[in-house]
Coordinates of C-alpha atoms in Angstrom, one line a residue:
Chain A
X18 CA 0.0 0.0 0.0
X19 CA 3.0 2.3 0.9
X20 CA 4.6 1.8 -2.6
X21 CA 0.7 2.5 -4.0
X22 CA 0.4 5.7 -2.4
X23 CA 4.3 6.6 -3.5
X24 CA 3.3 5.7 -7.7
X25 CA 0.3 7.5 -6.6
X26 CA 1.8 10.7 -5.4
X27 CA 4.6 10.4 -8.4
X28 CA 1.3 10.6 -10.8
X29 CA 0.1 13.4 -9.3
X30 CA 3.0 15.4 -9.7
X31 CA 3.7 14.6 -13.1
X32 CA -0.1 15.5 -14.2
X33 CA 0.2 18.9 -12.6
X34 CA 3.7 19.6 -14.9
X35 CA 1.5 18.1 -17.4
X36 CA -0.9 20.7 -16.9
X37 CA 1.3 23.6 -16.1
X38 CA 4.5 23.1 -18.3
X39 CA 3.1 24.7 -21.4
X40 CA 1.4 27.6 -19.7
X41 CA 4.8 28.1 -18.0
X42 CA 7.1 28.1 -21.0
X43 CA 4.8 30.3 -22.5
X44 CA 5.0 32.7 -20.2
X45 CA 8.7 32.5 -19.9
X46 CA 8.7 32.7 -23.9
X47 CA 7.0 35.8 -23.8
X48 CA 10.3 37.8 -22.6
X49 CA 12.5 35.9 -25.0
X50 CA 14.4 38.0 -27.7
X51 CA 15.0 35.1 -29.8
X52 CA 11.1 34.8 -31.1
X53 CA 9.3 31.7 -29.9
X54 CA 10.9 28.7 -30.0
X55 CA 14.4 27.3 -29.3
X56 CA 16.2 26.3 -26.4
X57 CA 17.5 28.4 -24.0
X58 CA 15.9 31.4 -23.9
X59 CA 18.1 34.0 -24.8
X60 CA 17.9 37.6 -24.6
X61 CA 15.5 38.4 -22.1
X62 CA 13.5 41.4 -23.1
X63 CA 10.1 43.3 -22.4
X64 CA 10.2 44.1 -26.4
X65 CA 7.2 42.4 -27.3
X66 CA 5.1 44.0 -24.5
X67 CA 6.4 47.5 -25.6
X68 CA 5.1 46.5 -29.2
X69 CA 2.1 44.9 -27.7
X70 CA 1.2 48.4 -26.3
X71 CA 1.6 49.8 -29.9
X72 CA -0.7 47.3 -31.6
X73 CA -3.6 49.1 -32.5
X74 CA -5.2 46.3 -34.4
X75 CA -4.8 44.3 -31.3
X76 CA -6.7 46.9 -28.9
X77 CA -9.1 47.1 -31.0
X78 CA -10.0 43.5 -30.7
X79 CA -9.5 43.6 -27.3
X80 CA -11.7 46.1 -26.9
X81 CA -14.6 44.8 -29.1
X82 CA -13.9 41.3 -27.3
X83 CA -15.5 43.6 -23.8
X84 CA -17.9 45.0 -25.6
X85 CA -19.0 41.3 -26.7
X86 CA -18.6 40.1 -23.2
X87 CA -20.4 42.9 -21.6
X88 CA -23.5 42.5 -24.2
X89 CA -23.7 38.9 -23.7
X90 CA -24.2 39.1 -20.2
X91 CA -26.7 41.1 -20.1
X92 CA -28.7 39.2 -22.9
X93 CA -27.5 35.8 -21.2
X94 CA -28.7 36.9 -17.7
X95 CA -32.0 38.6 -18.6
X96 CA -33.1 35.5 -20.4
X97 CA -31.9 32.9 -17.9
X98 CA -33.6 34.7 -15.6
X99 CA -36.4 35.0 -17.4
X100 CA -36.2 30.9 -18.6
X101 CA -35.2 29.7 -15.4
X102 CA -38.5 31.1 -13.6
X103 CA -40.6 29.9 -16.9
X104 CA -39.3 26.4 -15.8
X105 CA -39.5 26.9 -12.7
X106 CA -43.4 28.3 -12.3
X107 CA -44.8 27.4 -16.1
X108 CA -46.4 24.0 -17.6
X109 CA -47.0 24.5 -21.1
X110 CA -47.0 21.5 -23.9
X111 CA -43.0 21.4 -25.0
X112 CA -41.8 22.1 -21.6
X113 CA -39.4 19.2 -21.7
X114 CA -38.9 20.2 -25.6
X115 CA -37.8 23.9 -24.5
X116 CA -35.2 22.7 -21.6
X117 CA -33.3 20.4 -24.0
X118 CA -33.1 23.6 -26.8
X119 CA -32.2 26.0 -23.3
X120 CA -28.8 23.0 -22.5
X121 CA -28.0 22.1 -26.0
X122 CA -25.7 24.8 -26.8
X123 CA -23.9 23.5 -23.7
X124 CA -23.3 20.3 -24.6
X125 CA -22.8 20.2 -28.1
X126 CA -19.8 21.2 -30.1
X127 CA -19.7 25.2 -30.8
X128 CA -19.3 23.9 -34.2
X129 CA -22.8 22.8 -34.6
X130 CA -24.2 25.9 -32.9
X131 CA -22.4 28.5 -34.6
X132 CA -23.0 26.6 -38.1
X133 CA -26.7 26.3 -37.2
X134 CA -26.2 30.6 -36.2
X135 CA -24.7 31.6 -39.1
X136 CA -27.4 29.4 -41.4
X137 CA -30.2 31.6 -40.2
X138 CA -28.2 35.0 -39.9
X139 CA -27.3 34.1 -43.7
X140 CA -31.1 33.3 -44.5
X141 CA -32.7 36.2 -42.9
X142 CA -30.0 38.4 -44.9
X143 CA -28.4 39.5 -41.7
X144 CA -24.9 41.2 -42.4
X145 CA -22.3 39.3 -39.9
X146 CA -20.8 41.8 -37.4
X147 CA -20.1 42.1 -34.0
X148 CA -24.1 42.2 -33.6
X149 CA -24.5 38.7 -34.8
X150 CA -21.6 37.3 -32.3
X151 CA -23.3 38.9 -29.4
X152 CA -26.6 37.3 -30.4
X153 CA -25.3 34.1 -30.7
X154 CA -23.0 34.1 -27.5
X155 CA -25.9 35.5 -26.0
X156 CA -27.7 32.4 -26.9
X157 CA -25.5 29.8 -26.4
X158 CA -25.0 31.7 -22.6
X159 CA -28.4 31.5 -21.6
X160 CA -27.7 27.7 -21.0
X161 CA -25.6 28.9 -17.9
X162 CA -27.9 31.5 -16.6
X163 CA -30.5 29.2 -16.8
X164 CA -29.1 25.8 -14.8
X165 CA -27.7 28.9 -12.0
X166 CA -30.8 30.8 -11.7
X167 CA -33.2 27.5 -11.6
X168 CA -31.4 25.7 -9.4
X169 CA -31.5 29.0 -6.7
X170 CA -35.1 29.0 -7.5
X171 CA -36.1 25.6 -6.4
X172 CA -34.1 26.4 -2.5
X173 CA -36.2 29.8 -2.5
X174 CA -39.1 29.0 0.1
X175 CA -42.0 30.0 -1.8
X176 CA -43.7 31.5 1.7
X177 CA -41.4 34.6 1.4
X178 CA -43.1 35.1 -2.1
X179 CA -46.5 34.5 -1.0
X180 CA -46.5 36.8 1.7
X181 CA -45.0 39.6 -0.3
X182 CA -47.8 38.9 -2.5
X183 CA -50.9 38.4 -0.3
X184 CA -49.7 42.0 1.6
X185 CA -50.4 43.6 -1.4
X186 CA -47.2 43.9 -3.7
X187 CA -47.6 43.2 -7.5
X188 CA -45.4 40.8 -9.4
X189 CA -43.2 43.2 -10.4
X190 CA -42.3 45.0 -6.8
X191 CA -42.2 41.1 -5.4
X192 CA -39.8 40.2 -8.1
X193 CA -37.3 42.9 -7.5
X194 CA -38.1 43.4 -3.5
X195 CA -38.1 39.8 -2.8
X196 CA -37.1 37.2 -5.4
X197 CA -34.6 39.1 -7.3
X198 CA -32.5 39.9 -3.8
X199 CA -32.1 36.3 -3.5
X200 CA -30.9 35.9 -7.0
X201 CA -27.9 38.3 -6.4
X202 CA -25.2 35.2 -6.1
X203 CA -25.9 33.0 -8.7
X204 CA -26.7 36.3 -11.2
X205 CA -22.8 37.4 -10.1
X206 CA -21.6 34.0 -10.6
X207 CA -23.0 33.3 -13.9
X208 CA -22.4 36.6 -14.9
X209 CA -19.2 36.4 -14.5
X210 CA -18.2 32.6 -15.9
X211 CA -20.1 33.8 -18.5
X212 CA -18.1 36.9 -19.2
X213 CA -14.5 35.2 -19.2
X214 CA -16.2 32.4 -21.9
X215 CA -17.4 35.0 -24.1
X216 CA -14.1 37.0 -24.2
X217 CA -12.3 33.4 -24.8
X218 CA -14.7 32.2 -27.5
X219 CA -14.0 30.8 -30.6
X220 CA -16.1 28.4 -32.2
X221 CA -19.2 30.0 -32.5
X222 CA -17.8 33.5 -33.6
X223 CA -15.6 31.5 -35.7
X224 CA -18.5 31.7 -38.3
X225 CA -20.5 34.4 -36.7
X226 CA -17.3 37.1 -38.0
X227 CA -18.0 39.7 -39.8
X228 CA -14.8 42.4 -40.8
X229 CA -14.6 43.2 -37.4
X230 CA -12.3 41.0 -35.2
X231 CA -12.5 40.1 -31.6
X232 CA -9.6 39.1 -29.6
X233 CA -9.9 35.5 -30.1
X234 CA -10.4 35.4 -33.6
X235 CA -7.6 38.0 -34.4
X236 CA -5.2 35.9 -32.4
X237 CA -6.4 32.8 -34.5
X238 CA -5.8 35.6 -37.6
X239 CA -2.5 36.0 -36.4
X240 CA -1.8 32.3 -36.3
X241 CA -1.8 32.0 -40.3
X242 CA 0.5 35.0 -40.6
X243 CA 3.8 33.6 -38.3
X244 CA 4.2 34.0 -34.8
X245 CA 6.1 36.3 -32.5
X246 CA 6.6 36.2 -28.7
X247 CA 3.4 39.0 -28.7
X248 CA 1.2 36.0 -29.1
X249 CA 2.7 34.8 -25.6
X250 CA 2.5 38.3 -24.1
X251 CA -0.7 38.8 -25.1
X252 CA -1.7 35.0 -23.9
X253 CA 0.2 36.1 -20.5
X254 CA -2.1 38.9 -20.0
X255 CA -4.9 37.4 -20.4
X256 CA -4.0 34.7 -18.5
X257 CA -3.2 36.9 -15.5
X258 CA -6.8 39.1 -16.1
X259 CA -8.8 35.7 -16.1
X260 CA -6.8 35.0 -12.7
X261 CA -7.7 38.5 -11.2
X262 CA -11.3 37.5 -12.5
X263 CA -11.6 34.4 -11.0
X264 CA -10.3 35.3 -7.4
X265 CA -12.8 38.4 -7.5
X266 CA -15.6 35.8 -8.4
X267 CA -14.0 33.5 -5.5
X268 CA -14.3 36.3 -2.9
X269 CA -17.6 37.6 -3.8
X270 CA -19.1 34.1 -3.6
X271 CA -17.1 33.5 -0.3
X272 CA -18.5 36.8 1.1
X273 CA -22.4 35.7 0.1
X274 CA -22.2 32.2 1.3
X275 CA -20.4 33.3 4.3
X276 CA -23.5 36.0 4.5
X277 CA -26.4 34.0 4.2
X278 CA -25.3 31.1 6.7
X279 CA -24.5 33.0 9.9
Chain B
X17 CA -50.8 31.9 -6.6
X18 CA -49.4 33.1 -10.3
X19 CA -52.1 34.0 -12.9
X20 CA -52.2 33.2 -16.3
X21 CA -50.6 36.9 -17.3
X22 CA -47.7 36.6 -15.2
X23 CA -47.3 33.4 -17.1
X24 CA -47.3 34.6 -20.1
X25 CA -45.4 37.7 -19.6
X26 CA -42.3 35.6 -17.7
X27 CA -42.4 32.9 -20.6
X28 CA -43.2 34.9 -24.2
X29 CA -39.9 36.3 -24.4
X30 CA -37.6 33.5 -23.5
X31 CA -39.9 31.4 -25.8
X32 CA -39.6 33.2 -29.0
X33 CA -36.2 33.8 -28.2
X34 CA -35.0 29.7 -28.1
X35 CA -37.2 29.4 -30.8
X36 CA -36.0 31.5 -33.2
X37 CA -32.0 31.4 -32.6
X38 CA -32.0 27.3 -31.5
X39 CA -34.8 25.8 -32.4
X40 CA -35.0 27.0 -36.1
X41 CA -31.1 26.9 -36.4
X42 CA -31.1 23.5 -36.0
X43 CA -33.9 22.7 -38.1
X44 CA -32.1 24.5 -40.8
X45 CA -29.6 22.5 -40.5
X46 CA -31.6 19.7 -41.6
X47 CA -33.2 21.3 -44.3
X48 CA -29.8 22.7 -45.7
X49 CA -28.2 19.2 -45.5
X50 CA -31.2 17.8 -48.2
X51 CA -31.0 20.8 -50.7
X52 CA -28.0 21.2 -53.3
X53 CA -25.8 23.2 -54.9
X54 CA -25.9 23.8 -58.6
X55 CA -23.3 24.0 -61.1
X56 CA -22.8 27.5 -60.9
X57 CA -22.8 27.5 -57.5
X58 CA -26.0 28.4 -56.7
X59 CA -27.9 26.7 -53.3
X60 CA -31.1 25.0 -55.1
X61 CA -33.7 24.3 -52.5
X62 CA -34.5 20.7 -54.1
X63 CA -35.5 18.2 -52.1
X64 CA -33.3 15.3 -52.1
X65 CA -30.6 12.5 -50.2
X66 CA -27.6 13.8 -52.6
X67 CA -25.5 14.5 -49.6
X68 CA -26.1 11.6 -47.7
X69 CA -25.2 9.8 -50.8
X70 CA -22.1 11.5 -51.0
X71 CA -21.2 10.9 -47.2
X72 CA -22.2 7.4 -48.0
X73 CA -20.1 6.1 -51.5
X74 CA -17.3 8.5 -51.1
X75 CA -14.6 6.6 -48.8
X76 CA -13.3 9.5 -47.2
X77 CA -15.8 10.9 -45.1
X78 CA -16.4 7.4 -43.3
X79 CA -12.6 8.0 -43.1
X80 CA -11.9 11.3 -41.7
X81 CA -15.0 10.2 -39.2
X82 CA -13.5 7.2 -38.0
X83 CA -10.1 8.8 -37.4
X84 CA -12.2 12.0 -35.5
X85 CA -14.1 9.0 -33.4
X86 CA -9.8 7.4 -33.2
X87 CA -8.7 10.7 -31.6
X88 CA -11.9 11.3 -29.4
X89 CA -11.4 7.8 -28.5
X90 CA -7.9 8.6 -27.3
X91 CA -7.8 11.6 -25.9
X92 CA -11.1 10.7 -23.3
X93 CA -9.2 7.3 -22.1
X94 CA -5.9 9.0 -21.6
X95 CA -7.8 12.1 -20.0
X96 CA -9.2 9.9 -17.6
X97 CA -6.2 7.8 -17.2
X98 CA -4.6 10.8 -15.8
X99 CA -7.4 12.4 -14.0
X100 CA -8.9 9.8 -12.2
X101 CA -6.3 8.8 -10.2
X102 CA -5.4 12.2 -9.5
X103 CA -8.7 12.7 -8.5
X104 CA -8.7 9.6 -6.2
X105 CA -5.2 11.2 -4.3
X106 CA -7.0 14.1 -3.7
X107 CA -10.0 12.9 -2.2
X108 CA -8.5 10.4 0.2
X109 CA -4.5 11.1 0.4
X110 CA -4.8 14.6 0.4
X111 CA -6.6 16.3 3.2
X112 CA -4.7 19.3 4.5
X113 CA -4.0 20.5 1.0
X114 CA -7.1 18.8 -0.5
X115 CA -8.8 22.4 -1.6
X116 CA -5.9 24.7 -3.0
X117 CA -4.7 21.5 -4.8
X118 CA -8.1 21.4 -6.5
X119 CA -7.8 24.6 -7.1
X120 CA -4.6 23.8 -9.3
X121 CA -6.5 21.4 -10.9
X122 CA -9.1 23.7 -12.3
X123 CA -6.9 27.1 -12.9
X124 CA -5.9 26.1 -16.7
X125 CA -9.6 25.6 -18.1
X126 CA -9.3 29.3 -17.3
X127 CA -6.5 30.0 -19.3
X128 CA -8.2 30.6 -22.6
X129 CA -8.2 27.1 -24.9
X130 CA -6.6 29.4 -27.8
X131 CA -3.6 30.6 -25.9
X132 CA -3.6 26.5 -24.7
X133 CA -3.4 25.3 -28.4
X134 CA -0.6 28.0 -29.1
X135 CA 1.4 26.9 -26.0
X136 CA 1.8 23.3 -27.4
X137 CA 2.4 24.5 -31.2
X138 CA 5.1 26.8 -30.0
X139 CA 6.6 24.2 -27.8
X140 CA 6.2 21.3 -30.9
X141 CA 7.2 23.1 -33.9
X142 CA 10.4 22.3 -35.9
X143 CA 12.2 25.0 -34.6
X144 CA 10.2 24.9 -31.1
X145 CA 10.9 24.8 -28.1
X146 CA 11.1 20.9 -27.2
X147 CA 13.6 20.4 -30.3
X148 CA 15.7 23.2 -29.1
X149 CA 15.8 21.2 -25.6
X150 CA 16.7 18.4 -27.6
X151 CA 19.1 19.2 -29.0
X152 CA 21.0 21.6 -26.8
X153 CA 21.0 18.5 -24.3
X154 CA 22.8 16.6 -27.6
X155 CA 20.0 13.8 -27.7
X156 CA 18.9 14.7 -31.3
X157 CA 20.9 16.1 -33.9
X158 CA 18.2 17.2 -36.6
X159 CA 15.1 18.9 -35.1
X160 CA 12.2 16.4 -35.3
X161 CA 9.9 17.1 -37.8
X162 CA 7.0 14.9 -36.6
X163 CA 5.9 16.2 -33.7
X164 CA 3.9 19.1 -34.6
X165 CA 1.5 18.7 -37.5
X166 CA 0.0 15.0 -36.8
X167 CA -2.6 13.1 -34.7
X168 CA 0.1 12.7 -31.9
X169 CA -0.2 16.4 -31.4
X170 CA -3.9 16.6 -31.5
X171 CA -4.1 14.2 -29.0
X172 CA -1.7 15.9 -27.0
X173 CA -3.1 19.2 -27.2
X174 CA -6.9 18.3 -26.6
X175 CA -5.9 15.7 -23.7
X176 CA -4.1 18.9 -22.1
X177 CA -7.4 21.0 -23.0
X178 CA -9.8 18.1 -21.4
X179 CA -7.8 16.3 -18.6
X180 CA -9.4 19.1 -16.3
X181 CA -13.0 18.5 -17.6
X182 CA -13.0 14.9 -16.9
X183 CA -10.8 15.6 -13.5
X184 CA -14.1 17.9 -12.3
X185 CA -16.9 15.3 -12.5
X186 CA -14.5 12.5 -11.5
X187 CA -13.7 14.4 -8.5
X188 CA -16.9 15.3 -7.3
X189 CA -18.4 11.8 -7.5
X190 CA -15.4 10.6 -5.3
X191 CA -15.5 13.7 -2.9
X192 CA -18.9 12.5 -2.1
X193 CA -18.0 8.7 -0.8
X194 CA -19.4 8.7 3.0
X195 CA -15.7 7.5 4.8
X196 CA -17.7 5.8 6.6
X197 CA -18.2 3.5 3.7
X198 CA -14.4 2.8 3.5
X199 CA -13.8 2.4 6.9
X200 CA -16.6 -0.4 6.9
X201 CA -15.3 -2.1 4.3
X202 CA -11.9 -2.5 5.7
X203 CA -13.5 -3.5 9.0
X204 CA -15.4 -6.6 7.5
X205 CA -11.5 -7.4 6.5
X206 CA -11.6 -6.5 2.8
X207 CA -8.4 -5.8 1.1
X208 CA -7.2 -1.6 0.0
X209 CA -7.8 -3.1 -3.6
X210 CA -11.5 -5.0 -2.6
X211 CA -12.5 -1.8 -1.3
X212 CA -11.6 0.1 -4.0
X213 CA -12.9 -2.4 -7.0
X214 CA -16.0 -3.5 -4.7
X215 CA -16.9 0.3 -3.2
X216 CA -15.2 3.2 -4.4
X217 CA -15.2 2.5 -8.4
X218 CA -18.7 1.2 -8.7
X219 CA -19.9 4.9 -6.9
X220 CA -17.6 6.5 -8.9
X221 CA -19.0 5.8 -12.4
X222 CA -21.6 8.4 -12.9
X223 CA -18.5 10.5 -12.6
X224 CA -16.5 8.9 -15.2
X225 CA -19.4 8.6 -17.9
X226 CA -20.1 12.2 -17.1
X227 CA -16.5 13.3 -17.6
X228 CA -15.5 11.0 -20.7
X229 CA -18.8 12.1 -22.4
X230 CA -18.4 15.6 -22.3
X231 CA -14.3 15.0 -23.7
X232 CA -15.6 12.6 -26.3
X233 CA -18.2 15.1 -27.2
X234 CA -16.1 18.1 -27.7
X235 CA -12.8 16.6 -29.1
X236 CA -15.4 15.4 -31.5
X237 CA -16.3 18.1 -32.9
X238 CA -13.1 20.1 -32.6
X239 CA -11.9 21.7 -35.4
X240 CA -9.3 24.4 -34.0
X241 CA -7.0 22.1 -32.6
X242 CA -6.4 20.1 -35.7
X243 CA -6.1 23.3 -37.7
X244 CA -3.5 24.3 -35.1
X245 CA -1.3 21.5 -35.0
X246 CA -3.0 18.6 -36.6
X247 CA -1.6 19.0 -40.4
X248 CA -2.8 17.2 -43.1
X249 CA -2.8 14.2 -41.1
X250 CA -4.8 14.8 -38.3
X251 CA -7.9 16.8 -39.8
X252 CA -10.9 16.0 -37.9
X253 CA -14.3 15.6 -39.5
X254 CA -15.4 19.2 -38.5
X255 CA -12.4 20.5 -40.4
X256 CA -14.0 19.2 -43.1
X257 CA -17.6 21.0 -42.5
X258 CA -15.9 24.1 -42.3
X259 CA -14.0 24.0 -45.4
X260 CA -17.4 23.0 -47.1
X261 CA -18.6 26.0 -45.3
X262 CA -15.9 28.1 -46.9
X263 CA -13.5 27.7 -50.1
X264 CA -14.8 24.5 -51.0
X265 CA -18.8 25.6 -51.3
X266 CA -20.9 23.0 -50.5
X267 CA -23.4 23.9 -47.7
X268 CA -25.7 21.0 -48.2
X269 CA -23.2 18.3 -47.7
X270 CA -21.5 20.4 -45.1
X271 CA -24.6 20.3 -43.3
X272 CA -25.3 16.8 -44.3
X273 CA -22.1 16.0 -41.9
X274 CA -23.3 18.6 -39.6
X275 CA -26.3 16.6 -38.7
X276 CA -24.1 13.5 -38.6
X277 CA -22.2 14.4 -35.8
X278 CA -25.2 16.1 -33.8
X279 CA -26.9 12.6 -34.2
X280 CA -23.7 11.1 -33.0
X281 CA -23.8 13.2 -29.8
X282 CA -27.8 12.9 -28.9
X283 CA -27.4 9.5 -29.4
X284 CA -24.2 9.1 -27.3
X285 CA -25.8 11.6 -24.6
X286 CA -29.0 10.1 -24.6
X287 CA -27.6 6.3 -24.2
X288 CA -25.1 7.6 -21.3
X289 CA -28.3 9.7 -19.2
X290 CA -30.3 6.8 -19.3
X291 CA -27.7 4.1 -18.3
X292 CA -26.2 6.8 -15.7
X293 CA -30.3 6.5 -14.7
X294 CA -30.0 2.9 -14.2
X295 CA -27.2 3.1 -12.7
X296 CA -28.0 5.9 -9.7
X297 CA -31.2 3.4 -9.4
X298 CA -29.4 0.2 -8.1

């Protein structure tokens, strides 16, 4: 058992090099003078950040990439909310029909969503542009929201919405007096998963393009061309924002749970 | 206590909305794959099994599938080769650390999957990183030309990409053995590896199917990866819907393997919800 638990450890290990070895080098490559490959890494330098700061193309797409992100959200969160309490408080023939379409975009290949997109963006005569990614990452999203938002739904005890509603309150003062209050954590922690997938997205904008570029995609542009260590500097920031990201989102849901159990 | 107008103001919107940008999508798909496209490139909206005729008599889409099925094949059992016993170290060798160590697990689905294919062609490439290693240490003389641009480094990359996707479910089925459990099972005098063949792997399968599923799913349909790093050699069968898609101009058949693949994956989900059903029943 000893010598079990020793291969075991040894495993372990390995995996997380496994894991982390790439993202390291590519970090390390990103201050290498040399351009990105070869071995050592010679000529350490901050050059390709300096030119990274002078990329104009590349803002742009960064900044287009936010304004994605941002717009998705808010499409994703209105209509997960807006799904999760039809599920939650609705019957209606197709019910079971309409949950599957909600998760599919989740589970299936962004391939097969983004095709299926761009079919009916084509059909309707829809000129592709940044428009057309939002809508579609705003669909594909609303899969998140959804499973979030329903799932803190069904804990909500429905007494506190009953009595809102039988002192007098209309639906829409109980929704944002009552139910919405308790829908602050998971709408924060969808939000933001949902955020850092949009900016990251590929597959789905991947056919969704239209002359404008969003990070992602002008990266992936990039790709064709030949590559310089601003690939990895630009891979290095965003690697660092996603970690700022996800220790914000780690806090805020530390602080609610910590909240709501006292 | 909700009447039939809240109803139908909480559901219209959400309704139309699936409707219109999934469900019709996907139906489109469908239609597309049974029209054609005429000699002067034209979409005809004909009704007909041209396509799937296509898919069927020419060899090398039943090709390019099977070796796509091949890599998905590969990369979920090695993905879960290395998860799962990483996952079982955490969850019963691990306790101080247990949570931060998790943590580690989970940190590079966050580091975007573009940025993770790039890592691996920079460190593959002719000139890359690995053959400079090489041969600066004097192991290989000539930079190795096969390891970027095959299967091998499809496999690679996408078992990197999904190691922590199968590790997640894995985890989480182990995490929530009652000790209890184990601690009986030794009692009654059953051996580390009885325990672990007779109670910890049988509880722990809704985790695997979970986790292989979802890699087997999306390596499936990949098509960035292969573009990436995959070469000639290691084009999956979505590389070939996009090219359909673009220079080569065939939407129909395109979509024709489009619905392929989606039947493919309903199928495969469907088969692994209802025998994960069975299986939570017992």
């Amino acid at each position: 058992m000893k010598q079990g638990l020793h291969w075991l450890t040894l495993h372990s290990v390995l995996i997380y090099g496994f894991l982390y070895l790439p993202i390291g080098i590519l970090i390390l490559y990103s201050f290498n003078g040399q351009g990105v490959g070869g071995f050592p890494p010679k000529d350490l330098t901050f050059d390709w950040y300096r030119k990274l700061f002078q990329d104009d193309a590349l803002w742009e797409a960064v900044f287009n990439s936010f304004w994605v992100a941002l717009a998705s959200v808010g499409i994703a969160l209105s209509l997960g909310t807006l799904a999760a309490l039809t599920l939650h408080r609705v019957e209606f023939p197709g019910k079971a029909l309409f949950r599957q379409l909600v998760l599919l975009p989740l589970i299936l290949p962004g391939i097969i969503t983004g095709l299926a997109l761009l079919l009916i963006f084509v059909y309707a005569e829809v000129s592709l542009s940044l428009w057309t990614i939002i809508l579609g990452h705003g669909t594909v999203f609303i899969s998140i929201a959804t499973t979030e938002i329903f799932s803190a739904l069904q804990k909500l005890p429905p007494s506190q919405e009953e009595a809102s509603l039988d002192l007098g309150a209309n639906y829409w003062t109980t929704f944002w007096r009552v139910t919405f209050p308790n829908l602050r954590l998971p709408l924060t922690a969808s939000g933001l998963l949902i955020f850092t997938l949009s900016l990251d997205e590929i597959a789905v904008s991947f056919f969704l393009i239209g002359r404008t570029n969003t990070l992602p995609l002008e990266i992936w542009s990039r790709l064709r061309r030949g590559i310089t260590p601003e690939i990895n500097a630009v891979s290095t920031l965003i690697f660092l924002f996603s970690l700022v990201l996800l220790t914000v989102s780690y806090q805020l849901q530390q602080r609610f749970t910590n909240r709501s159990t006292p | 206590m909700y009447t039939k107008g809240y109803k139908t103001s909480i559901s219209l919107l959400p309704l139309l909305w699936v409707s219109i940008l999934l469900f019709l999508p996907y139906v489109l798909i469908l239609c597309t794959s049974f029209w054609s496209v005429s000699s002067d490139q034209v979409l005809v909206h004909t009704w007909d099994f041209s396509s799937y005729q296509q898919l069927v008599t020419n060899p090398m889409y039943g090709k390019v599938l099977f070796r796509s099925a091949k890599i998905a094949g590969t990369v979920t059992l090695l993905a879960l080769f290395l998860a799962y016993p990483l996952a079982y170290f955490l969850s019963f060798h691990c306790e101080k650390q247990q949570k931060w160590l998790y943590q580690l697990v989970i940190l590079p689905l966050w580091v975007s999957y573009l940025v993770r294919g790039y890592a691996w062609k920079t460190i593959l490439g002719g000139d890359g990183v690995l053959n400079g290693f090489l041969q600066y240490m004097h192991i290989t003389n000539e930079p190795l030309e096969f390891l970027l641009y095959s299967p091998f480094a499809v496999v690679l990359t996408l078992t990197h990409i999904y190691t922590p996707f199968v590790f997640l479910p894995v985890y989480a089925a182990l995490a929530h053995i009652p000790k209890n459990l184990l601690e009986a099972s030794h009692d009654l005098g059953a051996s580390h590896f009885n325990t672990f063949w007779k109670v910890i792997f049988p509880l722990s399968i809704p985790g695997i199917l979970t986790g292989s599923t979802f890699a087997f799913v999306l390596t499936l349909g990949d098509f960035l990866a292969p573009q990436m790093v995959g070469g000639a050699s290691g084009m999956m069968i979505s590389n070939v819907v996009v090219s359909l898609f673009g220079a080569a101009y065939n939407w129909p058949l395109g979509s024709a393997i489009a619905m392929v693949i989606l039947l493919l994956v309903v199928t495969l989900l469907s088969v692994v919800n209802r025998y994960e059903k069975k299986w939570s029943m017992k």
